[in-house]
Amino acid sequence: MDISVVIPLYNEEESLPELTSWITRVMTENGFSYEILFVDDGSTDASWSIIETLRLTQPTVKAIKFRRNYGKSAALNVAFEAAAGDVIITMDADLQDSPDEIPELFRRIKEEKFDLISGWKKKRYDPITKTIPTKLFNAATRKMSGIALNDFNCGLKAYRKDVVKTIEVYGEMHRYIPVIAKWAGFTRIGEQVVEHRARKYGVTKFGMSRFINGFLDLLSIFFVGKFGKRPMHFFGSLGVLSFFLGIFMALWMIGVKLYHIAAHVPYKREITDQPLFYIALVAIIVGSQMFLTGFVAELVTRNAPERNQYLIEKELR
């Protein structure tokens, strides 16, 4: 199979017939063998019924339905496991991504040997409350990851099959898939300017919580990618610094007291009466705990076997 078109969706009943027809036309015109893989992320409208109806006339339509809403990352992770195409194209279901971009994305993956091509919506139709935070996140991600992309969060992307079968997407890390791919060793990452269309049906699912979650996921991606295999380099460095700072302060106080005793100079306060003593004690304890607490919790969470288990209500294969 040439292409798997992966489409996560949540309450997009109006756009699904038009989107499916558009994708089918593009695929037929270019002679691609393909599948359209919908992942219904717990929609509460008629989205699943429409997908079932589309399946009756188009055997290329396949679908997975979550019992409840898990988020876009969960939908992509499950779809990546199920996708069978040599090239996987992801796009949103709201008709803001154009299927006409698919042939060029496919060509660049196959002929130019890219691992991943990320779309860049250079001209956007989103409100300013969405575009400004997006620009800030893109700038921060470029700086931290070293990947020269202008739009990390564009839903329209193309992947070589090996990429999606290797990486794991969870939490809300779908916006940082290029970073995850890079840390997994897929470094041929390119960008393509794509059309961004105004929303035709429904309302945006964008929420203010994405600002905080996106920032936290960026920090998590940075830490896991850089220190996931050697967490002691991070926590150990901070722990050693804190521990020896505390030891130095304690030895300094002891040395000062011994000096006063040797010089027969009256010593005003006992060591345990000084605020510096408690600062030194806390630094020593914190330094010791840094070896054990933070990275252990991160690694346990990352390796939890149930992290990417989702309740699937129905499937169309």
CSV table of C-alpha atoms in Angstrom, one decimal:
chain,number,residue,atom,x,y,z
A,1,MET,CA,0.0,0.0,0.0
A,2,ASP,CA,1.4,3.4,-1.0
A,3,ILE,CA,-0.4,5.7,1.5
A,4,SER,CA,-2.2,5.6,4.8
A,5,VAL,CA,-4.2,8.9,5.4
A,6,VAL,CA,-4.6,9.1,9.2
A,7,ILE,CA,-7.4,11.5,10.4
A,8,PRO,CA,-8.0,12.0,14.1
A,9,LEU,CA,-11.4,13.6,14.8
A,10,TYR,CA,-13.7,14.8,17.5
A,11,ASN,CA,-17.2,16.0,16.6
A,12,GLU,CA,-16.6,16.7,12.9
A,13,GLU,CA,-19.8,15.2,11.4
A,14,GLU,CA,-20.3,17.9,8.8
A,15,SER,CA,-16.9,17.7,7.2
A,16,LEU,CA,-16.4,13.9,6.9
A,17,PRO,CA,-18.2,13.2,3.6
A,18,GLU,CA,-16.6,16.1,1.8
A,19,LEU,CA,-13.1,15.3,3.2
A,20,THR,CA,-13.4,11.6,2.2
A,21,SER,CA,-14.6,12.5,-1.3
A,22,TRP,CA,-11.7,14.9,-1.7
A,23,ILE,CA,-9.1,12.4,-0.6
A,24,THR,CA,-10.6,9.7,-2.8
A,25,ARG,CA,-10.4,12.0,-5.8
A,26,VAL,CA,-6.8,13.0,-5.2
A,27,MET,CA,-5.8,9.3,-4.7
A,28,THR,CA,-7.6,8.1,-7.8
A,29,GLU,CA,-6.1,10.9,-10.0
A,30,ASN,CA,-2.6,10.0,-8.9
A,31,GLY,CA,-3.1,6.2,-9.0
A,32,PHE,CA,-2.1,5.6,-5.4
A,33,SER,CA,-3.1,2.5,-3.4
A,34,TYR,CA,-4.3,3.8,-0.1
A,35,GLU,CA,-6.4,3.6,3.0
A,36,ILE,CA,-8.2,6.4,4.9
A,37,LEU,CA,-7.9,5.7,8.6
A,38,PHE,CA,-10.3,7.7,10.9
A,39,VAL,CA,-9.8,7.7,14.6
A,40,ASP,CA,-13.0,8.9,16.4
A,41,ASP,CA,-11.8,10.3,19.7
A,42,GLY,CA,-15.0,9.8,21.6
A,43,SER,CA,-17.2,12.0,19.5
A,44,THR,CA,-20.6,12.9,20.9
A,45,ASP,CA,-22.2,13.8,17.5
A,46,ALA,CA,-23.0,11.6,14.5
A,47,SER,CA,-19.4,11.3,13.3
A,48,TRP,CA,-19.2,7.6,13.8
A,49,SER,CA,-22.5,6.9,12.1
A,50,ILE,CA,-21.3,8.9,9.1
A,51,ILE,CA,-18.0,6.9,9.0
A,52,GLU,CA,-20.0,3.7,9.0
A,53,THR,CA,-22.1,4.9,6.1
A,54,LEU,CA,-19.0,6.0,4.2
A,55,ARG,CA,-17.5,2.5,4.7
A,56,LEU,CA,-20.5,0.9,3.0
A,57,THR,CA,-19.5,2.5,-0.4
A,58,GLN,CA,-15.8,2.9,0.1
A,59,PRO,CA,-13.8,-0.1,1.3
A,60,THR,CA,-10.7,2.1,1.6
A,61,VAL,CA,-12.3,3.7,4.7
A,62,LYS,CA,-11.1,2.2,8.0
A,63,ALA,CA,-11.8,3.5,11.4
A,64,ILE,CA,-11.2,3.2,15.2
A,65,LYS,CA,-13.6,4.6,17.8
A,66,PHE,CA,-12.6,5.4,21.3
A,67,ARG,CA,-15.1,4.9,24.1
A,68,ARG,CA,-14.3,8.3,25.5
A,69,ASN,CA,-12.1,11.3,24.6
A,70,TYR,CA,-8.4,10.7,25.1
A,71,GLY,CA,-6.9,13.4,23.0
A,72,LYS,CA,-5.1,13.8,19.7
A,73,SER,CA,-1.9,12.1,20.8
A,74,ALA,CA,-3.7,9.0,21.8
A,75,ALA,CA,-5.6,8.9,18.5
A,76,LEU,CA,-2.3,9.3,16.5
A,77,ASN,CA,-0.5,6.6,18.5
A,78,VAL,CA,-3.2,4.0,17.9
A,79,ALA,CA,-3.5,5.0,14.2
A,80,PHE,CA,0.3,4.7,13.8
A,81,GLU,CA,0.1,1.1,15.1
A,82,ALA,CA,-2.7,0.2,12.6
A,83,ALA,CA,-1.5,2.1,9.5
A,84,ALA,CA,-0.3,-0.2,6.7
A,85,GLY,CA,1.0,2.3,4.1
A,86,ASP,CA,4.6,2.9,3.1
A,87,VAL,CA,4.0,6.6,3.7
A,88,ILE,CA,1.7,7.9,6.4
A,89,ILE,CA,0.0,11.2,5.9
A,90,THR,CA,-1.7,12.9,8.9
A,91,MET,CA,-4.3,15.6,8.6
A,92,ASP,CA,-7.1,17.2,10.6
A,93,ALA,CA,-10.7,16.4,9.9
A,94,ASP,CA,-11.9,20.1,9.8
A,95,LEU,CA,-11.1,20.7,6.1
A,96,GLN,CA,-8.4,23.3,7.0
A,97,ASP,CA,-5.8,20.9,5.6
A,98,SER,CA,-5.9,20.3,1.8
A,99,PRO,CA,-5.6,16.8,0.5
A,100,ASP,CA,-4.2,18.3,-2.7
A,101,GLU,CA,-0.9,18.5,-0.8
A,102,ILE,CA,-0.6,14.7,-0.5
A,103,PRO,CA,1.1,13.9,-3.9
A,104,GLU,CA,4.0,16.3,-3.3
A,105,LEU,CA,4.4,15.1,0.3
A,106,PHE,CA,4.5,11.5,-0.9
A,107,ARG,CA,7.0,12.4,-3.6
A,108,ARG,CA,9.4,14.0,-1.2
A,109,ILE,CA,9.3,11.1,1.2
A,110,LYS,CA,9.9,8.5,-1.6
A,111,GLU,CA,12.2,10.4,-3.9
A,112,GLU,CA,14.1,12.8,-1.6
A,113,LYS,CA,14.3,10.2,1.1
A,114,PHE,CA,13.0,12.3,4.0
A,115,ASP,CA,12.0,10.6,7.2
A,116,LEU,CA,9.4,13.2,7.9
A,117,ILE,CA,7.9,16.3,6.2
A,118,SER,CA,6.1,18.8,8.3
A,119,GLY,CA,3.6,21.2,6.8
A,120,TRP,CA,4.1,24.9,7.4
A,121,LYS,CA,0.9,27.0,7.3
A,122,LYS,CA,2.6,30.2,6.3
A,123,LYS,CA,-0.6,32.1,5.9
A,124,ARG,CA,-3.1,31.2,8.7
A,125,TYR,CA,-6.8,31.9,9.2
A,126,ASP,CA,-6.7,31.3,13.0
A,127,PRO,CA,-7.5,34.1,15.5
A,128,ILE,CA,-4.6,36.0,17.1
A,129,THR,CA,-5.2,34.3,20.4
A,130,LYS,CA,-4.0,31.1,18.7
A,131,THR,CA,-1.4,32.3,16.4
A,132,ILE,CA,0.7,34.3,18.9
A,133,PRO,CA,1.1,31.4,21.4
A,134,THR,CA,1.8,29.1,18.4
A,135,LYS,CA,4.7,31.4,17.3
A,136,LEU,CA,6.1,31.4,20.8
A,137,PHE,CA,6.0,27.6,21.1
A,138,ASN,CA,7.6,27.2,17.7
A,139,ALA,CA,10.4,29.5,18.6
A,140,ALA,CA,11.0,27.8,21.9
A,141,THR,CA,10.9,24.3,20.3
A,142,ARG,CA,13.3,25.4,17.6
A,143,LYS,CA,15.8,26.7,20.2
A,144,MET,CA,15.6,23.6,22.4
A,145,SER,CA,15.5,20.9,19.7
A,146,GLY,CA,17.8,22.4,17.1
A,147,ILE,CA,15.2,21.5,14.4
A,148,ALA,CA,14.7,24.3,11.9
A,149,LEU,CA,10.9,24.1,11.4
A,150,ASN,CA,8.6,27.0,11.4
A,151,ASP,CA,5.4,25.1,12.4
A,152,PHE,CA,5.8,22.1,14.6
A,153,ASN,CA,2.1,21.8,15.4
A,154,CYS,CA,0.8,21.6,11.8
A,155,GLY,CA,-1.6,18.6,11.6
A,156,LEU,CA,-0.6,18.0,8.0
A,157,LYS,CA,2.6,15.8,8.0
A,158,ALA,CA,4.1,12.9,6.0
A,159,TYR,CA,6.1,10.1,7.6
A,160,ARG,CA,8.1,7.2,6.4
A,161,LYS,CA,6.6,4.0,7.7
A,162,ASP,CA,9.6,3.2,9.9
A,163,VAL,CA,9.2,6.5,11.8
A,164,VAL,CA,5.6,5.9,13.0
A,165,LYS,CA,6.3,2.3,13.9
A,166,THR,CA,9.3,3.4,16.1
A,167,ILE,CA,8.1,6.5,17.9
A,168,GLU,CA,5.5,6.7,20.7
A,169,VAL,CA,3.2,9.6,21.2
A,170,TYR,CA,1.4,10.2,24.5
A,171,GLY,CA,0.1,13.0,26.7
A,172,GLU,CA,-0.2,16.0,24.4
A,173,MET,CA,3.1,15.4,22.6
A,174,HIS,CA,1.6,15.2,19.1
A,175,ARG,CA,2.8,18.8,18.5
A,176,TYR,CA,6.4,17.7,19.2
A,177,ILE,CA,6.5,14.6,16.9
A,178,PRO,CA,9.4,16.0,14.9
A,179,VAL,CA,11.4,16.3,18.1
A,180,ILE,CA,10.4,12.8,19.2
A,181,ALA,CA,11.5,11.5,15.8
A,182,LYS,CA,14.8,13.3,16.0
A,183,TRP,CA,15.6,11.8,19.4
A,184,ALA,CA,14.7,8.4,17.9
A,185,GLY,CA,17.4,8.8,15.2
A,186,PHE,CA,15.3,10.0,12.3
A,187,THR,CA,17.2,13.2,11.4
A,188,ARG,CA,16.1,13.8,7.8
A,189,ILE,CA,13.3,16.2,8.7
A,190,GLY,CA,12.0,18.6,6.1
A,191,GLU,CA,9.3,21.3,5.7
A,192,GLN,CA,6.7,22.1,3.1
A,193,VAL,CA,4.6,25.2,2.8
A,194,VAL,CA,1.0,24.1,2.7
A,195,GLU,CA,-2.4,25.7,2.3
A,196,HIS,CA,-4.3,26.6,5.4
A,197,ARG,CA,-8.0,26.9,4.7
A,198,ALA,CA,-10.6,28.7,6.9
A,199,ARG,CA,-12.8,26.4,9.0
A,200,LYS,CA,-15.9,25.6,7.0
A,201,TYR,CA,-17.9,23.6,9.6
A,202,GLY,CA,-18.2,23.4,13.4
A,203,VAL,CA,-16.0,25.2,15.9
A,204,THR,CA,-12.4,24.9,16.9
A,205,LYS,CA,-11.4,22.5,19.7
A,206,PHE,CA,-8.6,24.8,20.8
A,207,GLY,CA,-8.5,25.5,24.5
A,208,MET,CA,-6.5,27.7,26.8
A,209,SER,CA,-5.2,24.7,28.7
A,210,ARG,CA,-3.0,23.9,25.7
A,211,PHE,CA,-0.7,26.7,26.6
A,212,ILE,CA,0.3,25.2,29.9
A,213,ASN,CA,0.2,21.6,28.7
A,214,GLY,CA,2.3,22.5,25.6
A,215,PHE,CA,5.0,24.1,27.7
A,216,LEU,CA,5.1,21.2,30.2
A,217,ASP,CA,5.3,18.7,27.3
A,218,LEU,CA,8.1,20.6,25.7
A,219,LEU,CA,10.1,20.4,29.0
A,220,SER,CA,9.3,16.7,29.2
A,221,ILE,CA,10.3,16.0,25.6
A,222,PHE,CA,13.6,17.9,26.2
A,223,PHE,CA,14.4,16.0,29.3
A,224,VAL,CA,13.5,12.6,28.1
A,225,GLY,CA,15.3,13.1,24.8
A,226,LYS,CA,18.4,14.4,26.3
A,227,PHE,CA,18.6,12.5,29.6
A,228,GLY,CA,16.2,9.6,29.3
A,229,LYS,CA,19.0,7.1,28.8
A,230,ARG,CA,21.4,8.8,31.3
A,231,PRO,CA,19.2,10.6,33.9
A,232,MET,CA,22.1,10.6,36.4
A,233,HIS,CA,23.9,13.1,34.3
A,234,PHE,CA,21.1,15.6,35.0
A,235,PHE,CA,20.0,14.8,38.5
A,236,GLY,CA,23.4,13.7,39.6
A,237,SER,CA,25.0,17.0,38.6
A,238,LEU,CA,22.4,18.9,40.6
A,239,GLY,CA,22.6,16.5,43.5
A,240,VAL,CA,26.4,16.7,43.7
A,241,LEU,CA,26.3,20.5,43.5
A,242,SER,CA,23.8,20.8,46.3
A,243,PHE,CA,25.4,18.1,48.4
A,244,PHE,CA,28.9,19.6,48.3
A,245,LEU,CA,27.6,23.1,48.8
A,246,GLY,CA,26.0,21.9,52.0
A,247,ILE,CA,29.2,20.1,53.0
A,248,PHE,CA,31.3,23.2,52.3
A,249,MET,CA,29.1,25.4,54.4
A,250,ALA,CA,29.2,22.8,57.3
A,251,LEU,CA,33.0,22.5,57.1
A,252,TRP,CA,33.3,26.3,57.0
A,253,MET,CA,31.3,26.7,60.2
A,254,ILE,CA,33.3,23.9,61.9
A,255,GLY,CA,36.6,25.5,60.7
A,256,VAL,CA,35.6,28.9,62.1
A,257,LYS,CA,34.7,27.4,65.5
A,258,LEU,CA,38.0,25.5,65.7
A,259,TYR,CA,39.9,28.6,64.8
A,260,HIS,CA,38.2,30.5,67.6
A,261,ILE,CA,39.0,27.7,70.0
A,262,ALA,CA,42.6,27.5,69.0
A,263,ALA,CA,43.0,31.3,69.2
A,264,HIS,CA,41.2,31.4,72.5
A,265,VAL,CA,38.7,33.9,71.1
A,266,PRO,CA,35.2,33.8,72.5
A,267,TYR,CA,32.8,32.1,70.1
A,268,LYS,CA,29.5,33.9,70.1
A,269,ARG,CA,27.1,31.2,68.9
A,270,GLU,CA,27.1,27.5,68.7
A,271,ILE,CA,27.0,26.0,65.2
A,272,THR,CA,23.5,24.7,65.6
A,273,ASP,CA,22.3,28.2,66.5
A,274,GLN,CA,23.3,29.7,63.2
A,275,PRO,CA,20.9,29.9,60.2
A,276,LEU,CA,23.7,28.8,57.9
A,277,PHE,CA,23.7,25.4,59.7
A,278,TYR,CA,20.1,24.7,58.6
A,279,ILE,CA,20.8,25.9,55.1
A,280,ALA,CA,23.7,23.5,54.9
A,281,LEU,CA,21.6,20.7,56.3
A,282,VAL,CA,18.8,21.2,53.8
A,283,ALA,CA,21.4,21.4,50.9
A,284,ILE,CA,22.9,18.1,51.9
A,285,ILE,CA,19.5,16.4,52.2
A,286,VAL,CA,18.2,17.8,48.9
A,287,GLY,CA,21.4,16.8,47.2
A,288,SER,CA,21.0,13.2,48.4
A,289,GLN,CA,17.3,13.1,47.3
A,290,MET,CA,18.1,14.4,43.9
A,291,PHE,CA,19.8,11.1,43.2
A,292,LEU,CA,16.6,9.2,43.9
A,293,THR,CA,13.4,11.1,43.5
A,294,GLY,CA,12.9,13.0,40.2
A,295,PHE,CA,14.4,10.8,37.5
A,296,VAL,CA,13.0,7.6,39.1
A,297,ALA,CA,9.5,9.0,38.9
A,298,GLU,CA,10.0,10.1,35.3
A,299,LEU,CA,11.4,6.7,34.2
A,300,VAL,CA,8.6,4.8,36.0
A,301,THR,CA,6.0,6.9,34.2
A,302,ARG,CA,7.7,6.5,30.8
A,303,ASN,CA,7.9,2.8,31.1
A,304,ALA,CA,4.4,2.2,32.6
A,305,PRO,CA,2.9,-0.6,30.4
A,306,GLU,CA,-0.6,0.9,30.7
A,307,ARG,CA,0.3,4.4,29.6
A,308,ASN,CA,-0.9,3.8,26.0
A,309,GLN,CA,-3.8,1.5,26.6
A,310,TYR,CA,-7.1,3.0,25.4
A,311,LEU,CA,-10.6,1.6,25.5
A,312,ILE,CA,-11.6,1.0,21.9
A,313,GLU,CA,-15.4,0.6,21.4
A,314,LYS,CA,-15.6,-0.3,17.7
A,315,GLU,CA,-13.3,-0.9,14.7
A,316,LEU,CA,-13.8,-1.0,10.9
A,317,ARG,CA,-11.0,-2.9,9.2
